[in-house]
Tab-separated table of C-alpha atoms in Angstrom:
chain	number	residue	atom	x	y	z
A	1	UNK	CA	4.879	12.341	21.110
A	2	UNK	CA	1.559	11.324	22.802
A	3	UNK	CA	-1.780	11.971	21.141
A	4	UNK	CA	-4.887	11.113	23.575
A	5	UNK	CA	-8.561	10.773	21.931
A	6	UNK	CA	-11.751	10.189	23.980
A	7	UNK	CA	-14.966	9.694	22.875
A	8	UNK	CA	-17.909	8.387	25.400
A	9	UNK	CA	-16.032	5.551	27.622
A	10	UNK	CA	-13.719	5.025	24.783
A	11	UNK	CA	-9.800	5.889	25.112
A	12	UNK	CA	-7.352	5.977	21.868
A	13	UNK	CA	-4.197	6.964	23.347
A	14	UNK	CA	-1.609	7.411	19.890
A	15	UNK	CA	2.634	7.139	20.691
A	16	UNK	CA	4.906	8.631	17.982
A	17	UNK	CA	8.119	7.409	18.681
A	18	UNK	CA	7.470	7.934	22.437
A	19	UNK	CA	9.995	9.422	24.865
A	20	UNK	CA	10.225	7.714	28.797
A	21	UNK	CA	7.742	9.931	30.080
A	22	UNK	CA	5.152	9.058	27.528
A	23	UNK	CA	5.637	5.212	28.014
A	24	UNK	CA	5.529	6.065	31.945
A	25	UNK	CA	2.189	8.436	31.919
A	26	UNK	CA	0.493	5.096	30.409
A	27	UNK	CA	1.532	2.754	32.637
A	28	UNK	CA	0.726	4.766	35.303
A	29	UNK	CA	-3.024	5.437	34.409
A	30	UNK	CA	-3.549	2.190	32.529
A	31	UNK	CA	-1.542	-0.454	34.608
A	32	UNK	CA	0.313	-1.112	31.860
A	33	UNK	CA	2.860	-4.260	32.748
A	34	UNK	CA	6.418	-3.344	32.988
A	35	UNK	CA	7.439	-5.452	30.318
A	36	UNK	CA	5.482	-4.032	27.790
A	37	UNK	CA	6.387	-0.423	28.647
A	38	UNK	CA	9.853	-1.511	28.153
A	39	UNK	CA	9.410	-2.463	24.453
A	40	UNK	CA	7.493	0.693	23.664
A	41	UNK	CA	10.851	2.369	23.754
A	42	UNK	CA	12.355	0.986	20.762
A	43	UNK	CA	11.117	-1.310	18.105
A	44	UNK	CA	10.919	-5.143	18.129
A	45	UNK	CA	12.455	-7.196	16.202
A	46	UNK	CA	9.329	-9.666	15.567
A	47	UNK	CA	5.701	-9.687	15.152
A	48	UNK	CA	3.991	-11.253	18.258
A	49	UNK	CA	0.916	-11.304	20.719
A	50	UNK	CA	0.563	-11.455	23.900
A	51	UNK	CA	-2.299	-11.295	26.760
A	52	UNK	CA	-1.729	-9.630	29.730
A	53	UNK	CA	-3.700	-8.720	33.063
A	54	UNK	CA	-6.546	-6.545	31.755
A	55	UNK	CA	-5.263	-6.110	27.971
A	56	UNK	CA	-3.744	-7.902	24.982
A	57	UNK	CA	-0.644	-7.121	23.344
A	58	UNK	CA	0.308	-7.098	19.415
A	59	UNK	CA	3.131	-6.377	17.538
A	60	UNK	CA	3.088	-5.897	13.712
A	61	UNK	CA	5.104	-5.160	11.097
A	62	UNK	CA	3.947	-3.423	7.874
A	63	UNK	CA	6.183	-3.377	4.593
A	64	UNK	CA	6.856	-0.021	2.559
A	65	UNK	CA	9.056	-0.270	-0.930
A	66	UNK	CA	7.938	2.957	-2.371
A	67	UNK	CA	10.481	5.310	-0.546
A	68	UNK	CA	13.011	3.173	1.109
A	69	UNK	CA	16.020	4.807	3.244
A	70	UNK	CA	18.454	2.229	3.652
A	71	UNK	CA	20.378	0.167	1.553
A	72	UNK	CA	18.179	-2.800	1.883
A	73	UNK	CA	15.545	-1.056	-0.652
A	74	UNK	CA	13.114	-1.173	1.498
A	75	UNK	CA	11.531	-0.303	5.338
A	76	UNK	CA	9.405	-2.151	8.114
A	77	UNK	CA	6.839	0.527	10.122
A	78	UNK	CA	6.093	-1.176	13.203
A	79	UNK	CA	2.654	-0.931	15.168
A	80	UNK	CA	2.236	-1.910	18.301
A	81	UNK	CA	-1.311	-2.296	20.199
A	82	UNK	CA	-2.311	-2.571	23.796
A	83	UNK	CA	-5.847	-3.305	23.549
A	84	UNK	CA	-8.253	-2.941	27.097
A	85	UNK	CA	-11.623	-3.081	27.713
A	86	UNK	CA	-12.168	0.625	26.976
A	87	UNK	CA	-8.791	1.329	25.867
A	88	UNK	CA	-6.413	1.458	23.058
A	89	UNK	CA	-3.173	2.029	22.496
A	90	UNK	CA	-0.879	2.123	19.701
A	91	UNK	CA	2.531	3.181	19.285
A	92	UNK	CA	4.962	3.298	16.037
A	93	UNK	CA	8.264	4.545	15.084
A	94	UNK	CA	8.069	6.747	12.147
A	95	UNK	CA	4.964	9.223	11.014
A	96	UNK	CA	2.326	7.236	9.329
A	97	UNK	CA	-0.019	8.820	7.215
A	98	UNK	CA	-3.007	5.958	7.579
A	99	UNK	CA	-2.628	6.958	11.578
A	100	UNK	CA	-2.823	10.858	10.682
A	101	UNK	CA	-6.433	10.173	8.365
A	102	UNK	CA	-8.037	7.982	10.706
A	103	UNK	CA	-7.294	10.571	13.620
A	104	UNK	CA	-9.251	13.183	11.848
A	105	UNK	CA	-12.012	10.255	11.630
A	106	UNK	CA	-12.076	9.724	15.053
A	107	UNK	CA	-12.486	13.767	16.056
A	108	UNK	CA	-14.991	14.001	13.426
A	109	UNK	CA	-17.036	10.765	14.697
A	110	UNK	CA	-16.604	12.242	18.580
A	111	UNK	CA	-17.681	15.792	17.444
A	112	UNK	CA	-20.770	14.402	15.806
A	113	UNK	CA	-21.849	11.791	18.800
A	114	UNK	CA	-21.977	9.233	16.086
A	115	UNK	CA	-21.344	5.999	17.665
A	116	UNK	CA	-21.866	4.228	13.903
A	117	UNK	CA	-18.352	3.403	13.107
A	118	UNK	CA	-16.798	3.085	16.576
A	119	UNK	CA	-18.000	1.775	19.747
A	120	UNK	CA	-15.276	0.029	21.275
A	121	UNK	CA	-11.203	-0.484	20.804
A	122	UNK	CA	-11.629	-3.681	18.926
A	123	UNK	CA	-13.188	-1.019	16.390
A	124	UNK	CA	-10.303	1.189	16.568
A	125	UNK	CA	-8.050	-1.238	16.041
A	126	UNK	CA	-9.938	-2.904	13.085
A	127	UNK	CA	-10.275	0.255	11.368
A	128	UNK	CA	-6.420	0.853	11.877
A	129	UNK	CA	-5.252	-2.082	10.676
A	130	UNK	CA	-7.533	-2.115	7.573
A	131	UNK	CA	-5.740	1.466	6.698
A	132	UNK	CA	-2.354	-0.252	7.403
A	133	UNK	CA	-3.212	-3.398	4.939
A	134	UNK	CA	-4.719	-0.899	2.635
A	135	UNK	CA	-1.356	0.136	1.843
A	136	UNK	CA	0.512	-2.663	1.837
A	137	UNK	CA	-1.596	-3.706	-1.000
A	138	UNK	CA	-0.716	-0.090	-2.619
A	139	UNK	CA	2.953	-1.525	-2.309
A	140	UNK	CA	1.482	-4.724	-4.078
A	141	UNK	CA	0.325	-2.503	-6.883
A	142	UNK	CA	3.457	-0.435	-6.926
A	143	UNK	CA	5.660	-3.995	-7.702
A	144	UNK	CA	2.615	-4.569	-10.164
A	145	UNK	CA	3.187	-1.390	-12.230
A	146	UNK	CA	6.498	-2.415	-12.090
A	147	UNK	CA	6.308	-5.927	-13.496
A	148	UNK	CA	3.976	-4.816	-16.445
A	149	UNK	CA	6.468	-2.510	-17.344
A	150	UNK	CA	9.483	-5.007	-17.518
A	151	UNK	CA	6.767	-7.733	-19.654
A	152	UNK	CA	6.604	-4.601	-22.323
A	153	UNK	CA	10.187	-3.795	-22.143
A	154	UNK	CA	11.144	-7.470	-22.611
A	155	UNK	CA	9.139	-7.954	-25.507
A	156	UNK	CA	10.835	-4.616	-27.147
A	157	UNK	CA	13.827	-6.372	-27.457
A	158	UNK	CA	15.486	-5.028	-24.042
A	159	UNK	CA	16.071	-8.619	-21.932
A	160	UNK	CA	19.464	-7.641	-20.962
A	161	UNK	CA	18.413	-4.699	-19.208
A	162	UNK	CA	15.642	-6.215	-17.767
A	163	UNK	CA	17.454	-9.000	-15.945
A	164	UNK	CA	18.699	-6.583	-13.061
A	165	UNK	CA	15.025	-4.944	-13.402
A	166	UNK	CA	13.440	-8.437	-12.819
A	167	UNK	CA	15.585	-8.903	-10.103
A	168	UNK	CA	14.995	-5.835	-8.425
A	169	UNK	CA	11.031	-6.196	-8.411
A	170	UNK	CA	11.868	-10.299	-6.837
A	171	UNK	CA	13.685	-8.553	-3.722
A	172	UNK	CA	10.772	-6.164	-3.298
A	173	UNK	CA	8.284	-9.038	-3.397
A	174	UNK	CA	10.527	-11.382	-1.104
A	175	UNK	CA	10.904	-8.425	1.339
A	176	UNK	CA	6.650	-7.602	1.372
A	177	UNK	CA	6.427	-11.813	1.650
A	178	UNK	CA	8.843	-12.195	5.124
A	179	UNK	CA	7.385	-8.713	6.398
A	180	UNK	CA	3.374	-10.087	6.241
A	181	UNK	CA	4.337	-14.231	6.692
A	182	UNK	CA	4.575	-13.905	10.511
A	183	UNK	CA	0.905	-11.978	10.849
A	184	UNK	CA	-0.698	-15.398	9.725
A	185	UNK	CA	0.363	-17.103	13.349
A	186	UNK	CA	0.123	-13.591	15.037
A	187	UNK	CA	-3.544	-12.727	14.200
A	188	UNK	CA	-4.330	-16.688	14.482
A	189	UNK	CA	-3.195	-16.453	17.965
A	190	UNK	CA	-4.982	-13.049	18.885
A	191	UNK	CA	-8.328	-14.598	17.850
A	192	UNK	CA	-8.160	-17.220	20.280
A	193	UNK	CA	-6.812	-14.722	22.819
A	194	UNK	CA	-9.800	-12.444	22.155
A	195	UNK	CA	-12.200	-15.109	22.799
A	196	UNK	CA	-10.662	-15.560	26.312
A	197	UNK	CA	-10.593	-11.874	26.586
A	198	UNK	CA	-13.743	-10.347	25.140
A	199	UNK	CA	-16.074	-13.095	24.150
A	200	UNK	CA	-16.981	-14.352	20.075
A	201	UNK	CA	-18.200	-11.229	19.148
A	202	UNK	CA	-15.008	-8.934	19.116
A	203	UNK	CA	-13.131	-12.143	17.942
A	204	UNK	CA	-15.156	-11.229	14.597
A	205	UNK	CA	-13.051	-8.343	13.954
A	206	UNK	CA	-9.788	-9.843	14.376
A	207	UNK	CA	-10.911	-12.795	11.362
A	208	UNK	CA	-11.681	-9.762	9.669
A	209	UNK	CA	-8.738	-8.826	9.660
A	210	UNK	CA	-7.017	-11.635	8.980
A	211	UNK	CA	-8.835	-12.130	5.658
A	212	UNK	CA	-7.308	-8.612	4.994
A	213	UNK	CA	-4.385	-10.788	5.745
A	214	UNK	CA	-4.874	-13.416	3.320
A	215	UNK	CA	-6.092	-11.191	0.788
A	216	UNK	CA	-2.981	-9.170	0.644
A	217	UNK	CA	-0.683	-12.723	0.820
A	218	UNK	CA	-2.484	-13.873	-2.312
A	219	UNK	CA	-2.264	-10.918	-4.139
A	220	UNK	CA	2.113	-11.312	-3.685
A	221	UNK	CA	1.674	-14.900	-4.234
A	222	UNK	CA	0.000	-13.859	-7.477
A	223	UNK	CA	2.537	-11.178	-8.233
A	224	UNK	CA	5.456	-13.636	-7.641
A	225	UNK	CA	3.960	-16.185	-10.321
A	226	UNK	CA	4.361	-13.311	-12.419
A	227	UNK	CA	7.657	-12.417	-12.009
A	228	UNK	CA	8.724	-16.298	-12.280
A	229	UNK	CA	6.762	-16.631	-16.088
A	230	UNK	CA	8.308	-13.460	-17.020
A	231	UNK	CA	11.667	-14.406	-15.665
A	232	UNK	CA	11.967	-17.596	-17.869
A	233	UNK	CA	10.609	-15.644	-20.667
A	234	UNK	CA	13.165	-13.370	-20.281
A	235	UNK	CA	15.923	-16.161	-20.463
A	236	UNK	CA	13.986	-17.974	-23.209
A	237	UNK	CA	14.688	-15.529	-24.844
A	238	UNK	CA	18.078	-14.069	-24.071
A	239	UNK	CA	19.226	-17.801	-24.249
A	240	UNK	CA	17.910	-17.229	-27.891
A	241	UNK	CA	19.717	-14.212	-28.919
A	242	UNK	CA	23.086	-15.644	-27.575
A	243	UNK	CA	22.181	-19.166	-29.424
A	244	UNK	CA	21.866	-16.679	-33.094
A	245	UNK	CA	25.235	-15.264	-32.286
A	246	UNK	CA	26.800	-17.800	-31.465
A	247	UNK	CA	25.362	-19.666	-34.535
A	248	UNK	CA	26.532	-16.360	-36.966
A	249	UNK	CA	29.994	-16.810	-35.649
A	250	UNK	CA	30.246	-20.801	-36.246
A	251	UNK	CA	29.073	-19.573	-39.503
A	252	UNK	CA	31.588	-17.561	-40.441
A	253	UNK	CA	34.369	-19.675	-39.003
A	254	UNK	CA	32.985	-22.110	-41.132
A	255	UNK	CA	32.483	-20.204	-44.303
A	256	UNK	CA	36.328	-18.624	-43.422
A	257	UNK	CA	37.969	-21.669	-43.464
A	258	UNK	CA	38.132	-22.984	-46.809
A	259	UNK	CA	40.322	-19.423	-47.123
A	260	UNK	CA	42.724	-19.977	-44.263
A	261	UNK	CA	42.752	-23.915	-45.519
A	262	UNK	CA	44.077	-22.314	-49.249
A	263	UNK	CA	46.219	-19.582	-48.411
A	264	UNK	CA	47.969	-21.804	-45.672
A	265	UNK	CA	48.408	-24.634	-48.466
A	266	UNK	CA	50.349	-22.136	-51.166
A	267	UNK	CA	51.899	-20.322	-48.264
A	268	UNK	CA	53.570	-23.204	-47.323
A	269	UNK	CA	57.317	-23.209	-48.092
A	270	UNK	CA	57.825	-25.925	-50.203
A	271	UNK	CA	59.308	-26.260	-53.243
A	272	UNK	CA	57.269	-27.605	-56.651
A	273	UNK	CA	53.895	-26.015	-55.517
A	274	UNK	CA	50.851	-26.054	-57.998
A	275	UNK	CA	50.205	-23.334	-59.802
A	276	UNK	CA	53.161	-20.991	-57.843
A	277	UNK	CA	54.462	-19.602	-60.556
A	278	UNK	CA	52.324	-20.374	-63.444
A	279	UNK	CA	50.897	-17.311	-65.089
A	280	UNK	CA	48.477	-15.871	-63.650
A	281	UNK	CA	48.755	-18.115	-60.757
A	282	UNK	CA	47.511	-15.336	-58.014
A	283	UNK	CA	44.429	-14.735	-59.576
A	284	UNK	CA	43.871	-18.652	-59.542
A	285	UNK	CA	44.439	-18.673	-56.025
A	286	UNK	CA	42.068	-16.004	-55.451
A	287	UNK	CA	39.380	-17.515	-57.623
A	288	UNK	CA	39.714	-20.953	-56.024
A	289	UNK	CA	39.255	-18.810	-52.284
A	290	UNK	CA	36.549	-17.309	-53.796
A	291	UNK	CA	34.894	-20.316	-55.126
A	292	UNK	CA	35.094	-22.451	-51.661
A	293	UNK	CA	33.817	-19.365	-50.044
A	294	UNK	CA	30.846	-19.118	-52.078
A	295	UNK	CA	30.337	-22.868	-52.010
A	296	UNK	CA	30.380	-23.055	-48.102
A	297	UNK	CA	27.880	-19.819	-48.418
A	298	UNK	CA	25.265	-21.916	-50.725
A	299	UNK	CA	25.387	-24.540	-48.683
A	300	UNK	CA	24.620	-23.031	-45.364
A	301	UNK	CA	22.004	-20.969	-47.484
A	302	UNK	CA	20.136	-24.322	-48.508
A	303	UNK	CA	20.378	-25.305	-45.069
A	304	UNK	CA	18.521	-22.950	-44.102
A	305	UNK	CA	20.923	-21.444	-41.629
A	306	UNK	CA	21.612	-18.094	-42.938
């Protein structure tokens, strides 16, 4: 689907998952190089830049956790600009709702003549892009949510359940880390190619947006801290509950032993046993159990582990 914008000079030509003839209608009027038309058709598989005879190239990749479709979890939305001198265009593979609110922008801005916000496509694109890292960090704050509800649940008392929790939120924040690593070389690179291309002033908006960039990597740097502190609290602390198990158990092997040790001893089948066959010889065996069980019982008590 192709959605064409003009305002003044200024072309925003918008592919949705575009079909041959799209791709071909662009190339035609915008002498778009074959090689680039050809990977409009489908997605890439990595994040890169490129300059080309009378535009620059950029691939992207933007993270989204928050309704994921495959069995990965999670999704990549891939952008893909061809930036001219009066020209922009960007393609992507699924609907994109940042795209759909700055379109209404644009009309609005071209219906009022209001050349404030936009003036040329390194605009366009800076104003995209800010959309698209405005919700990657709404991803961010999704795994955010997320982790403050797995500190309160672990503190409850519910570290077991929280362990597949815990490591459910450290595959969403590994998958938003490898999606956004590769735009720190990619928007490096585009500066310098900008400079070349348009001159210092227009390579102001792409360091723009790679502080978006940066922003965005500390916050999941930040975020990932958090899940590692709350990870080894989590053990610390299921480590702890197995420990007082285990220790109630060595307990009460200890405390049963002095019974097993008895009963095996006048179980045995000997002949001339003490106390077998006295009078009142089973409730001397029981007392005797009773007393080493008790003793055992004190003295783990004055120990101070019971």
């Amino acid at each position: 689907m192709l959605h064409r914008h003009e305002y003044k000079d200024l072309i925003w030509v918008d592919l949705e998952s575009p079909s041959i003839m799209d791709v071909k209608s662009i190339v035609e009027e915008f002498k778009i190089d074959q090689v680039v038309a050809d990977e409009l058709l489908s997605p890439t598989l990595r994040p890169h830049t490129d300059r080309y005879d009378g535009f620059l190239y950029l691939v992207l990749h933007f993270p989204t956790l928050s309704h994921p479709t495959n069995s990965l979890g999670h999704i990549e939305h891939e952008v893909d600009f061809i930036i001219g001198k009066n020209f922009i265009i960007t393609t992507r593979y699924q609907e994109l709702e940042s795209f759909e609110d700055f379109r209404k922008v644009f009309e609005i801005n071209a219906s009022l003549d209001d050349d404030h916000l936009i003036d040329n496509p390194f605009d366009i694109f800076l104003l995209l892009t800010r959309r698209l890292y405005k919700t990657v960090e709404s991803e961010i704050n999704i795994v955010r949510e997320t982790l403050e509800y797995i500190e309160s649940e672990i503190f409850k008392g519910r570290e077991k359940e929280m362990v597949v929790s815990l490591s459910k939120a450290g595959r969403d924040i590994l998958n938003l880390k490898q999606a956004l690593d590769p735009h720190q070389e990619v928007l490096s690179s585009l500066r310098e190619l900008t400079i070349e291309f348009a001159g210092n002033e227009y390579a102001a908006r792409v360091k723009t947006i790679e502080n978006l960039y940066y922003r965005s990597r500390k916050h999941i740097t930040r975020i990932w801290q958090t899940l590692n502190e709350l990870r080894e609290t989590n053990n610390s602390l299921l480590s702890t509950k197995q420990n007082e198990v285990m220790k109630v158990f060595t307990i009460l092997a200890f405390v049963t032993f002095p019974l097993s040790l008895v009963a095996s001893i006048f179980g045995m089948n000997t002949d001339n046993i003490p106390i077998v066959g006295n009078d009142y010889d089973f409730w001397i065996v029981i007392g005797m159990m009773g007393f080493a069980t008790f003793f055992m019982f004190l003295f783990f008590k004055r120990r101070g582990w019971l």
